[in-house]
C-alpha positions as a printed Julia matrix, in Angstrom:
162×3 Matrix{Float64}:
 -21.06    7.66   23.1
 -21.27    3.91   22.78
 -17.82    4.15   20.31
 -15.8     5.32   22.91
 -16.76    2.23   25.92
 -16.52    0.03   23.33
 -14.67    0.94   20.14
 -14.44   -2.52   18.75
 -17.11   -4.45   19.87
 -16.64   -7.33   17.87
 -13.02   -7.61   19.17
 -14.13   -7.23   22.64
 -16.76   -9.8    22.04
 -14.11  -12.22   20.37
 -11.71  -12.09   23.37
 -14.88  -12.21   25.79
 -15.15  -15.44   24.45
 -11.84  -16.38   23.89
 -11.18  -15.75   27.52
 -14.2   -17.89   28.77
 -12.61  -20.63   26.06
  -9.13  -21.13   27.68
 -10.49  -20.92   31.02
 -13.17  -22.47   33.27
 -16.15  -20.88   33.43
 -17.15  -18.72   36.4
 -18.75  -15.36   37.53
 -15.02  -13.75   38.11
 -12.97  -15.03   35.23
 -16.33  -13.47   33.14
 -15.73  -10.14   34.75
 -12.15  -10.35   34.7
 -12.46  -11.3    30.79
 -14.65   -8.99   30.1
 -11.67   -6.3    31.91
  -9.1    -7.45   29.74
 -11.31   -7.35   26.52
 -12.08   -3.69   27.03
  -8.59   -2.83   27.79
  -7.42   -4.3    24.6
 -10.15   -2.68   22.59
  -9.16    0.83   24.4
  -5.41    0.19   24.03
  -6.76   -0.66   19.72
  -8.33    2.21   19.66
  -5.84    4.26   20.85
  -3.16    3.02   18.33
  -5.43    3.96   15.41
  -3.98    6.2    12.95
  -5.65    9.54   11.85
  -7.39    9.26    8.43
  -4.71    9.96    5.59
  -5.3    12.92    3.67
  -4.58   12.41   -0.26
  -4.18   16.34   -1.56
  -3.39   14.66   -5.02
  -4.73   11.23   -6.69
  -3.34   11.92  -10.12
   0.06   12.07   -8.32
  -0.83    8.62   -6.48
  -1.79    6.92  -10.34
   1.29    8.85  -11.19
   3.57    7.2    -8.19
   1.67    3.76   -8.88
   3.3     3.71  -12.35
   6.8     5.01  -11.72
   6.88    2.49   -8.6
   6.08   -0.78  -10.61
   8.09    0.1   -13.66
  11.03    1.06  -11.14
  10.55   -3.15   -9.52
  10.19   -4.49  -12.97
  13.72   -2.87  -13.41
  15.23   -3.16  -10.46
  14.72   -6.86  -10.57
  15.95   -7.27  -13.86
  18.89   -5.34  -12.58
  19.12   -7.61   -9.73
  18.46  -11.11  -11.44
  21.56   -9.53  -13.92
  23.54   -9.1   -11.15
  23.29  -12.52   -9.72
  23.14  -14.88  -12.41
  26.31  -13.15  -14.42
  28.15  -11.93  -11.61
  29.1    -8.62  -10.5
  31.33   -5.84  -12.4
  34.29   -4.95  -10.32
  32.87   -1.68  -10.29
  29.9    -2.21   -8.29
  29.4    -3.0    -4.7
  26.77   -2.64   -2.03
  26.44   -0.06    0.81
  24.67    1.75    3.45
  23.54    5.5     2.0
  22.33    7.68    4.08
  19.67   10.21    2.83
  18.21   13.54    4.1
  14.63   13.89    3.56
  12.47   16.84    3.74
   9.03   14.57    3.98
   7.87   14.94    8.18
   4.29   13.39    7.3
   4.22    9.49    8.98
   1.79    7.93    6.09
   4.57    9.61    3.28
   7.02    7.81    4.99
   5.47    4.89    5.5
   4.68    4.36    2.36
   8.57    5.76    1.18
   9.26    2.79    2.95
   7.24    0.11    1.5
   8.78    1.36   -2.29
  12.22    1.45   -1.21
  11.83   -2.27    0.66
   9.97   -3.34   -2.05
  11.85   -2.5    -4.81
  14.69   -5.01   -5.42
  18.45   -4.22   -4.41
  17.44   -1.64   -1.82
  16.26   -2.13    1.62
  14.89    0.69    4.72
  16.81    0.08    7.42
  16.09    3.12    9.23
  14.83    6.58    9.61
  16.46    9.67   12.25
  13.43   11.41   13.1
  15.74   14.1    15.14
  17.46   14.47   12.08
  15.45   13.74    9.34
  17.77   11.16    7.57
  16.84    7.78    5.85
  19.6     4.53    6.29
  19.24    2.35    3.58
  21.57   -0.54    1.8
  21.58   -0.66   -1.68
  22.86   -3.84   -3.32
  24.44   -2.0    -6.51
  25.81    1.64   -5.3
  26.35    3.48   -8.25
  27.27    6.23   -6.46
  25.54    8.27   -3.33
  24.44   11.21   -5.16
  22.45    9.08   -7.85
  20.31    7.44   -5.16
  19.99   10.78   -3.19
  18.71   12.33   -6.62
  16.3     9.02   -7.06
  14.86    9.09   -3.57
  14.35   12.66   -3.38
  13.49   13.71   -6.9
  11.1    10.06   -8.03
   9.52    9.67   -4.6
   9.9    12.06   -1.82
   8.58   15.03   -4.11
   5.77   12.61   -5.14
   4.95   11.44   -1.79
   5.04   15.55   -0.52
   2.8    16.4    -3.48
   0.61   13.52   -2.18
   0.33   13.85    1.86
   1.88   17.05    2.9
């Protein structure tokens, strides 16, 4: 019962405070401080997200590895690319993928290995249609990165949340 008046109470305390701080001190900028506080601890509370369900945490050791060898090559790739120039061949571009993955935390965290993996970056994601936008710095071609996105992490990342 007490959770839900006052889900964060060290928050709510903190801008109780913090309130009284930046202004003079008196009965109604107390109560009106102490309004705000709870609002924002409400409005916190609110915007929590539901508790992620891992189905599979070999798959997540498994998606660990794959993910840090992938940066470890992607920025050697990337470090080739701009210390000896590029080949005539290559040249960046905006892809963009369908993905079957609907779960928010899966594509969250599609997001963080795609930004975080040199010479790619999330730009953004169609819910209506279920399509990823992303720029790729060397674009081999659009079916290899379609085959690495949805074959190396999406199928992960659905073994994982979904």
């Amino acid at each position: 019962m007490i959770r839900r008046i006052l889900p964060y109470p060290l928050l709510t305390l903190s801008l109780i405070i913090f309130w009284m701080t930046i202004n003079s001190f008196s009965p109604g900028h107390l109560v009106l401080g102490t309004a705000v506080a709870l609002i924002a601890s409400w409005s916190m509370a609110s915007l929590r997200p539901a508790k992620p369900r891992v189905r599979s945490w070999s798959a997540v050791v498994k998606l660990t590895f794959i993910v840090l060898y992938d940066i470890i090559r992607s920025n050697i790739a990337v470090a080739t690319l701009i210390l000896f120039g590029r080949k005539r061949s290559s040249k960046s571009g905006f892809l963009t993928i369908p993905l079957d993955i609907r779960d928010p935390l899966g594509l969250a965290v599609l997001s963080i290995i795609l930004t975080a993996t040199p010479g790619s970056a999330w730009l953004e994601y169609n819910s209506s249609q279920g399509t990823l936008l992303i720029h790729v710095l060397d674009n081999v071609s659009e079916t290899t990165w379609i085959n690495l996105i949805k074959n190396r992490y999406e199928k992960m990342l659905m073994e994982i949340f979904e």
